[in-house]
Structures are given as C-alpha cells and as structure tokens.
Coordinates of C-alpha atoms in Angstrom, one line a residue:
Chain A
M1 CA 0.0 0.0 0.0
N2 CA 1.1 3.5 -0.8
A3 CA 2.2 5.6 2.2
D4 CA -0.2 8.3 1.0
K5 CA -3.1 6.0 1.6
I6 CA -2.7 4.6 5.1
P7 CA -6.1 4.4 6.8
D8 CA -6.7 7.1 9.4
I9 CA -6.9 4.5 12.1
I10 CA -3.5 3.2 11.5
V11 CA -2.0 6.6 11.2
G12 CA -3.3 7.2 14.7
R13 CA -1.3 4.3 16.0
L14 CA 2.0 5.2 14.2
P15 CA 2.9 8.0 16.6
V16 CA 2.3 5.6 19.6
Y17 CA 4.7 3.0 18.0
L18 CA 7.2 5.8 17.3
R19 CA 7.2 7.0 20.9
A20 CA 7.8 3.6 22.3
L21 CA 10.6 2.8 19.7
Q22 CA 12.3 6.1 20.5
R23 CA 12.2 5.2 24.3
L24 CA 13.8 1.8 23.5
S25 CA 16.3 3.5 21.4
E26 CA 17.2 6.0 24.2
K27 CA 17.9 2.9 26.4
G28 CA 20.4 1.8 23.7
I29 CA 18.3 -1.1 22.4
Q30 CA 18.7 -1.8 18.7
T31 CA 16.1 -4.4 17.8
T32 CA 12.5 -5.3 18.9
S33 CA 9.7 -7.6 18.1
S34 CA 6.1 -7.0 17.6
Q35 CA 5.5 -8.9 20.8
E36 CA 7.8 -6.6 22.8
L37 CA 6.4 -3.5 21.2
G38 CA 2.9 -4.7 21.7
D39 CA 3.5 -5.3 25.4
I40 CA 4.8 -1.6 25.8
V41 CA 1.9 0.0 23.9
R42 CA -0.8 -2.5 24.7
I43 CA -1.7 -3.4 21.2
S44 CA -1.6 -7.0 19.9
A45 CA 1.5 -8.2 18.3
A46 CA -0.7 -9.4 15.2
Q47 CA -2.1 -5.8 14.9
I48 CA 1.4 -4.2 15.0
R49 CA 2.7 -6.6 12.3
K50 CA -0.2 -5.8 10.2
D51 CA 0.0 -2.1 10.7
I52 CA 3.7 -2.0 10.0
S53 CA 3.4 -4.2 6.9
Q54 CA 1.1 -1.7 5.4
F55 CA 4.1 0.5 4.3
G56 CA 6.7 -2.0 3.4
E57 CA 8.7 -5.1 4.6
F58 CA 10.3 -4.5 7.9
G59 CA 12.1 -7.1 10.0
K60 CA 12.6 -10.7 9.3
Q61 CA 11.0 -13.7 10.9
G62 CA 13.1 -14.5 14.0
T63 CA 15.4 -11.4 13.9
G64 CA 12.7 -8.7 14.7
Y65 CA 12.7 -5.1 13.7
S66 CA 15.6 -2.8 13.5
I67 CA 14.7 0.1 15.7
P68 CA 16.8 2.8 14.1
F69 CA 15.5 1.9 10.7
L70 CA 11.8 1.7 11.8
I71 CA 12.1 5.0 13.7
E72 CA 13.5 6.6 10.5
R73 CA 10.7 5.2 8.4
L74 CA 8.0 6.2 10.8
K75 CA 9.4 9.7 11.1
D76 CA 9.4 9.9 7.3
I77 CA 5.8 8.7 7.0
L78 CA 4.6 11.0 9.8
K79 CA 6.6 13.9 8.3
V80 CA 8.4 14.5 11.6
D81 CA 11.8 13.9 10.0
R82 CA 11.6 17.8 9.8
V83 CA 10.7 20.4 12.4
W84 CA 7.4 22.1 12.4
D85 CA 6.7 25.5 13.9
V86 CA 3.8 25.6 16.3
V87 CA 2.0 28.4 18.0
I88 CA 0.2 28.3 21.4
V89 CA -3.0 30.3 21.7
G90 CA -4.2 30.9 25.2
M91 CA -1.6 31.2 28.0
G92 CA -3.6 29.8 31.0
D93 CA -2.5 26.8 33.0
I94 CA -2.4 24.5 29.9
G95 CA -0.7 27.1 27.7
H96 CA 2.1 27.5 30.4
A97 CA 2.5 23.8 30.8
L98 CA 2.9 23.4 26.9
A99 CA 5.3 26.4 26.7
R100 CA 7.4 24.8 29.5
Y101 CA 7.2 21.2 28.1
N102 CA 10.6 20.3 26.7
G103 CA 9.5 17.1 25.0
F104 CA 8.5 18.7 21.6
A105 CA 12.0 19.4 20.1
N106 CA 13.0 15.8 19.5
R107 CA 9.6 14.7 18.2
G108 CA 9.3 17.2 15.3
F109 CA 8.0 20.5 16.8
N110 CA 9.2 23.9 17.8
I111 CA 7.1 26.3 19.7
R112 CA 7.6 29.5 17.8
M113 CA 5.2 31.9 19.4
V114 CA 2.7 32.1 22.2
F115 CA -0.4 34.4 22.2
D116 CA -3.1 35.6 24.7
N117 CA -5.5 38.6 24.7
D118 CA -5.2 39.4 28.3
P119 CA -3.4 42.8 28.6
Q120 CA -2.0 41.6 32.0
K121 CA -0.3 38.6 30.3
V122 CA 0.8 40.2 27.0
G123 CA 4.4 41.2 27.3
Q124 CA 5.1 38.7 30.1
K125 CA 7.7 36.0 29.7
V126 CA 7.1 32.3 29.9
E127 CA 10.3 30.3 29.5
D128 CA 11.9 32.1 26.5
F129 CA 8.7 33.3 25.1
E130 CA 7.2 36.7 25.3
I131 CA 3.4 36.4 25.3
L132 CA 2.2 38.2 22.2
D133 CA -1.1 40.0 21.7
M134 CA -3.6 38.0 19.9
S135 CA -4.4 41.0 17.7
M136 CA -1.1 40.2 16.0
M137 CA -1.7 36.5 15.7
A138 CA -3.1 36.3 12.2
E139 CA -0.4 38.4 10.7
K140 CA 2.4 36.6 12.5
I141 CA 1.1 33.2 11.4
K142 CA 0.9 34.3 7.9
Q143 CA 4.3 35.9 7.9
N144 CA 5.9 32.8 9.3
K145 CA 3.8 30.3 7.3
I146 CA 2.8 28.4 10.5
K147 CA 0.6 25.5 9.9
I148 CA 0.1 24.1 13.4
A149 CA -1.6 25.6 16.5
M150 CA -2.3 24.4 20.1
L151 CA -5.6 26.1 21.1
T152 CA -6.0 26.5 24.9
V153 CA -8.5 29.3 25.1
P154 CA -11.8 29.0 26.9
A155 CA -14.6 27.1 25.2
T156 CA -16.7 30.1 24.7
V157 CA -14.2 31.8 22.3
A158 CA -12.5 28.6 20.9
Q159 CA -14.6 28.5 17.7
E160 CA -13.9 32.2 16.9
V161 CA -10.3 31.8 17.5
A162 CA -10.1 28.6 15.4
D163 CA -11.7 30.5 12.6
Q164 CA -9.0 33.2 12.7
L165 CA -6.3 30.5 12.8
V166 CA -7.8 28.7 9.7
K167 CA -8.1 32.1 7.9
A168 CA -4.4 32.7 8.7
G169 CA -3.4 29.5 7.1
V170 CA -3.3 27.0 10.0
K171 CA -4.0 23.4 8.8
A172 CA -3.8 21.5 12.1
I173 CA -5.2 22.4 15.5
L174 CA -4.7 20.6 18.7
N175 CA -7.8 21.6 20.6
Y176 CA -7.8 21.6 24.4
A177 CA -11.2 23.4 24.6
P178 CA -14.1 20.8 25.4
L179 CA -16.0 21.3 22.2
S180 CA -15.9 20.0 18.5
L181 CA -14.6 22.8 16.4
N182 CA -16.1 23.4 12.9
V183 CA -13.2 23.7 10.4
P184 CA -13.3 23.4 6.6
A185 CA -12.1 20.3 4.7
G186 CA -8.4 20.1 4.6
V187 CA -7.9 21.3 8.2
R188 CA -7.3 18.6 10.9
V189 CA -8.4 18.8 14.5
Q190 CA -7.3 16.6 17.4
H191 CA -8.9 17.0 20.7
I192 CA -7.2 16.7 24.1
D193 CA -10.1 16.0 26.3
P194 CA -9.4 14.2 29.6
A195 CA -13.0 13.1 30.3
T196 CA -13.1 11.2 26.9
H197 CA -9.9 9.4 27.9
L198 CA -11.3 8.6 31.3
Q199 CA -14.5 7.3 29.8
R200 CA -12.5 5.0 27.6
M201 CA -11.2 3.3 30.8
T202 CA -14.4 3.2 33.0
Y203 CA -15.8 0.7 30.4
Y204 CA -13.2 -1.8 31.9
L205 CA -13.8 -1.0 35.5
D206 CA -16.0 -2.9 37.9
Chain B
M1 CA -22.6 -8.6 20.2
N2 CA -22.5 -8.6 23.9
A3 CA -21.7 -5.2 25.4
D4 CA -19.0 -6.9 27.5
K5 CA -17.1 -7.8 24.3
I6 CA -16.9 -4.6 22.4
P7 CA -13.4 -4.4 20.8
D8 CA -11.2 -1.9 22.4
I9 CA -10.9 0.1 19.2
I10 CA -14.7 0.7 19.2
V11 CA -14.8 1.4 23.0
G12 CA -12.3 4.2 22.1
R13 CA -14.7 5.9 19.8
L14 CA -17.8 5.6 22.1
P15 CA -16.7 8.6 24.2
V16 CA -16.3 10.7 21.2
Y17 CA -19.8 9.9 20.1
L18 CA -21.0 10.5 23.5
R19 CA -19.5 14.0 23.7
A20 CA -20.9 15.0 20.3
L21 CA -24.3 13.6 21.3
Q22 CA -24.3 15.6 24.5
R23 CA -23.4 18.8 22.7
L24 CA -26.3 18.3 20.3
S25 CA -28.6 17.5 23.3
E26 CA -27.5 20.8 25.1
K27 CA -28.7 22.6 21.9
G28 CA -32.1 21.0 22.4
I29 CA -31.7 18.7 19.4
Q30 CA -33.6 15.4 19.8
T31 CA -32.5 13.2 16.9
T32 CA -29.4 12.8 14.6
S33 CA -28.2 10.7 11.8
S34 CA -25.0 8.8 11.3
Q35 CA -24.2 11.3 8.6
E36 CA -24.6 14.3 10.9
L37 CA -22.7 12.7 13.8
G38 CA -20.1 11.7 11.4
D39 CA -19.6 15.2 10.2
I40 CA -19.2 16.5 13.7
V41 CA -16.7 13.7 14.9
R42 CA -15.1 13.2 11.5
I43 CA -15.7 9.6 11.3
S44 CA -17.5 8.0 8.4
A45 CA -21.2 7.5 8.7
A46 CA -20.7 3.8 7.7
Q47 CA -18.3 3.3 10.6
I48 CA -20.6 5.0 13.1
R49 CA -23.5 2.8 12.0
K50 CA -21.4 -0.3 12.3
D51 CA -20.0 0.8 15.7
I52 CA -23.4 1.6 17.1
S53 CA -25.0 -1.6 15.7
Q54 CA -22.4 -3.7 17.7
F55 CA -24.5 -3.1 20.8
G56 CA -28.1 -3.3 19.6
E57 CA -30.5 -1.8 17.2
F58 CA -30.8 1.9 17.4
G59 CA -32.6 4.3 15.1
K60 CA -34.6 3.3 12.1
Q61 CA -33.9 3.8 8.4
G62 CA -35.0 7.3 7.7
T63 CA -35.8 8.5 11.2
G64 CA -32.3 8.7 12.6
Y65 CA -31.2 8.1 16.2
S66 CA -33.0 9.3 19.3
I67 CA -30.2 11.4 20.9
P68 CA -31.5 10.9 24.5
F69 CA -31.9 7.2 24.1
L70 CA -28.4 6.9 22.5
I71 CA -26.8 9.0 25.2
E72 CA -28.4 7.0 27.9
R73 CA -27.2 3.7 26.2
L74 CA -23.6 5.0 25.7
K75 CA -23.4 6.2 29.3
D76 CA -24.5 2.8 30.5
I77 CA -22.0 0.9 28.3
L78 CA -19.2 3.2 29.3
K79 CA -20.3 3.1 32.9
V80 CA -20.5 6.7 33.3
D81 CA -24.2 6.5 34.2
R82 CA -22.7 6.8 37.7
V83 CA -20.0 9.2 39.2
W84 CA -16.4 8.1 39.7
D85 CA -14.2 9.6 42.2
V86 CA -10.9 10.6 40.8
V87 CA -7.6 11.9 42.4
I88 CA -5.1 14.2 40.8
V89 CA -1.5 13.5 41.6
G90 CA 1.0 16.3 40.9
M91 CA -0.2 20.0 41.2
G92 CA 1.9 21.7 38.6
D93 CA 0.3 23.6 35.7
I94 CA -1.6 20.6 34.4
G95 CA -2.8 19.6 37.8
H96 CA -4.0 23.0 38.4
A97 CA -5.9 23.2 35.1
L98 CA -7.5 19.8 35.8
A99 CA -8.5 20.9 39.3
R100 CA -10.1 24.1 37.9
Y101 CA -11.7 22.3 34.9
N102 CA -15.5 22.3 35.5
G103 CA -16.2 19.8 32.6
F104 CA -15.9 16.5 34.6
A105 CA -19.1 16.6 36.6
N106 CA -21.5 16.1 33.9
R107 CA -19.4 13.3 32.2
G108 CA -19.2 11.0 35.1
F109 CA -16.3 12.1 37.2
N110 CA -15.8 13.9 40.5
I111 CA -12.4 15.1 41.5
R112 CA -12.2 13.9 45.0
M113 CA -8.6 14.8 46.2
V114 CA -5.4 16.4 44.9
F115 CA -1.9 15.5 45.9
D116 CA 1.6 17.0 45.6
N117 CA 4.9 16.2 47.5
D118 CA 6.1 19.8 47.5
P119 CA 6.0 21.2 51.1
Q120 CA 5.4 24.7 49.6
K121 CA 2.2 23.4 47.9
V122 CA 0.8 21.0 50.5
G123 CA -2.0 22.8 52.4
Q124 CA -2.5 25.4 49.7
K125 CA -5.9 25.6 48.1
V126 CA -6.8 25.2 44.5
E127 CA -10.4 25.8 43.9
D128 CA -12.1 24.0 46.6
F129 CA -9.3 21.5 47.1
E130 CA -6.7 21.6 49.7
I131 CA -3.5 20.0 48.3
L132 CA -2.7 16.9 50.3
D133 CA 0.7 15.5 51.0
M134 CA 1.6 12.5 48.8
S135 CA 2.7 10.7 51.9
M136 CA -1.0 10.2 52.7
M137 CA -2.0 9.3 49.1
A138 CA -2.0 5.4 49.4
E139 CA -4.0 5.5 52.6
K140 CA -6.5 8.0 51.3
I141 CA -7.0 6.1 48.1
K142 CA -7.5 2.8 49.9
Q143 CA -9.9 4.4 52.4
N144 CA -12.1 5.9 49.8
K145 CA -11.8 3.0 47.4
I146 CA -10.8 5.3 44.5
K147 CA -10.1 3.6 41.3
I148 CA -9.0 6.4 39.0
A149 CA -6.0 8.8 39.1
M150 CA -4.8 11.5 36.8
L151 CA -1.0 11.5 37.0
T152 CA 0.7 14.8 36.2
V153 CA 4.1 14.3 38.0
P154 CA 7.4 14.7 36.3
A155 CA 8.4 11.8 34.0
T156 CA 11.3 11.0 36.3
V157 CA 9.0 9.9 39.2
A158 CA 6.0 8.9 37.2
Q159 CA 6.6 5.2 37.3
E160 CA 7.3 5.1 41.0
V161 CA 4.1 7.1 41.7
A162 CA 2.1 4.9 39.4
D163 CA 3.3 1.8 41.3
Q164 CA 2.0 3.4 44.5
L165 CA -1.3 4.1 42.9
V166 CA -1.7 0.6 41.6
K167 CA -0.7 -0.8 45.0
A168 CA -3.4 1.3 46.6
G169 CA -6.0 0.0 44.4
V170 CA -6.1 2.3 41.4
K171 CA -7.3 0.6 38.2
A172 CA -7.3 3.4 35.7
I173 CA -4.5 6.0 35.2
L174 CA -4.7 9.0 32.9
N175 CA -1.0 9.6 32.4
Y176 CA 0.4 13.1 31.4
A177 CA 4.0 12.1 31.8
P178 CA 5.7 11.5 28.5
L179 CA 6.6 7.9 29.1
S180 CA 4.9 4.4 28.9
L181 CA 4.1 3.2 32.5
N182 CA 4.5 -0.5 33.3
V183 CA 1.4 -1.6 35.1
P184 CA 0.0 -5.0 35.8
A185 CA -2.7 -6.7 33.8
G186 CA -6.1 -5.3 35.0
V187 CA -4.9 -1.7 35.2
R188 CA -5.7 0.6 32.2
V189 CA -3.5 3.5 31.2
Q190 CA -4.4 6.3 28.8
H191 CA -1.8 8.8 27.7
I192 CA -2.3 12.4 27.2
D193 CA 0.7 13.3 25.0
P194 CA 0.4 16.4 22.8
A195 CA 3.4 15.4 20.6
T196 CA 1.6 12.1 19.7
H197 CA -1.5 14.0 18.7
L198 CA 0.5 16.5 16.6
Q199 CA 2.3 13.8 14.8
R200 CA -1.1 12.3 13.9
M201 CA -1.9 15.4 12.1
T202 CA 1.5 16.2 10.4
Y203 CA 1.0 13.0 8.3
Y204 CA -1.6 15.0 6.4
L205 CA 0.2 18.3 6.0
D206 CA 2.2 19.4 2.9

C-alpha cells in the first residue's frame, strides 16, 4: 500500500509506536519484536505486524525489527523527519504547561510563538517566550507560514479563535477546549479531552 | 454482540460519540443521523452505524437516532451513568488546570482529592481542594476505594508514583507524563501526550 493512503486509524497508532521505539532507542536497544512493542503500547503483536506491513517489509522472521530503521521510516511517513513551527494560543495553565514542556523538540515540533489577549499577560515572559497579543496573531502566522496551533483558550471563544487561525493558514489544530470545532475540509483537528480518555477506561472498571 | 465484548478500538470511539451527542442535546436537538454525527466527529457514517450496531438496534432507516436514548445507552455501556471519584497527583500547571476544569461533573467524574509532595504546595488551596501530601496518598485512596487517578508528576518519578497508585487499588490512570508506564494486567492506562496528537496530524500536512 502506498504511504499516502494509510487508513486514518492506522495513522493514529503510528505515533504511539514511534514514541515507544524512541524510548527503547534511548535505552540503547537496537532491535525489537512485535511482541515486545505490543507489550509496551498494549496493542496486539498481530495488529502491530499488520500495521507496519502496510508500508513495506520490515524485520525478518526471528530477527525482529531494526529500531533505528523503523524510527527513521515512521518519522518519514509521519513527516516528523523535519521540524514544524507551532503556536500556542491561550496562556492559561495549559498554555504555560505546553510552553514549558521540553518534549517537543525531539519529536518534530518547535514552539515558535505564544499568544493571549489578556493585557496583563501580554508582554510577560514564559520560559523564553514573550506572550504576544492575539491581535497580532493572524499576521504573525501568515508571515511565518505556520501550519500548526495548540488552542488552549476558553470554550466560549474557541470556535472564533479557530476561525481566525484557519483564515491565517493553520491546517492542524490541537484543541484543548471541550467542544468540537467546525473547520473546513483540509484542516485537521485533534482533541485533548481528559474526560473522553477517562470514559474510555471506565468501560473496563467494575 | 454482547456489550462486554466490544473491541477496544470501538470502545475508544464511544466517548467521542457521547461527547458529540451531549453537545447536540445541550442545543435542544432530539434526533441525529450517522451522517450528521459523522460530520461532527469526522468519522464516516458507515463506521458510526457499524459501531453503534455492535451493541443493539438503534434508530430506524430514515428517522435517525434518538439522541436521549443513545446518550443513555452509551453512558450505560461506558459506565458513566454513575459518578467516579478521581484523584489528581501532581499539582503543577496541568494539575491546576485539571482541578479548575469544570467539565468533569456532567461526564461521570468527581475530583475527590489532589496531591503533591512539594511542602510549599501542600496545604495550599486550588479551587475547593486543599493540596494533600503525597505521603497520605495510598492510605486515602484505599480508604475511599478510589479507582481512577490523573497522573501529572514529572516523568522521572511517574513510574514510582504509578506503582504506589496501583498498590493502593487504582485501576485506571490518565498519564500526562511522557513515558509508557508499566502496570500489571487489569490496570488501564491512557496517555495524554500532545506530541503524539500533533504527529497524527502532520501526516496530512504538505
């Protein structure tokens, strides 16, 4: 199957495999098996073999997967063999946590600018970032051709801000506001919604 | 198919459907179609029909799904027709955001206690919660039979704290630390990892 046509459901698992492989690599481990990887990510070995076989032949029966090779291939497929500039919009608790998080750089992302519309926050520093006024947001995003935004504004204004982001050229929004954003075709949205994740686990509780 | 045997991959989509249905319901809408629901959650109408048909006959050709009925059934399946007590462990930026977030109550969760091990934080108030010392954590969790924890401690100590939670009886951990936790069978972990979500979108960017 062509890498351009990987089903969305498989695309969603590839970053999880990549994260686990990078952890193994950091420990100096060079090869792994679908069984070992499956134990880490809690997906069946058969599913992992099937997913990975979608985009080529990796590993040989009995010798397992080469971790560096698989990491390289996954990065290439997910397009994180490059570094993407990202903006954070909304500098509340979550915005601060994201700005301070140092785990983006080695996974393909560079926080480029952070925005808020609160005059008390604009001009303040968070880590190395000066909080910029949201009135400058569209212009700055256009100028810098930024395609990715993390949206951590209150739910009441999230759709309005998302509209501005899309108009400025953003094509991917990581949405922390607890609502479904309406965006045009060609724009991707992922939700980070703790209640949804919790509900996925209560199914299995007694 | 028996509701006890719903494949994990479908279980993962049910909270997403539930969220969308609750939004529609809040707007006073009583019925929906797989097409409309699919447009909101960005999953194909065929997939939605297939998922929902796994656990019974809902809706009729041409009349669509009854939203209140489907909400009730999904809440029942996901076991969020009750309220689960949850603890937050780690009161940094994310812990504060979660403690302040008011979207848990109507989705089946009640934040019961919050913990940190920083003497400067212990005893402080965040919203209505007094930050408790982590040295009391295991005892409090056991006493109150709490099954669910949101873990927002630094990655360096996340595994150690997860071990304590599991030992105290926690069966579901929402993990904000950027690493894969090792937990015994019977304990569920969900990751909230912004880089993984971003990587899922870059696949589709030019």
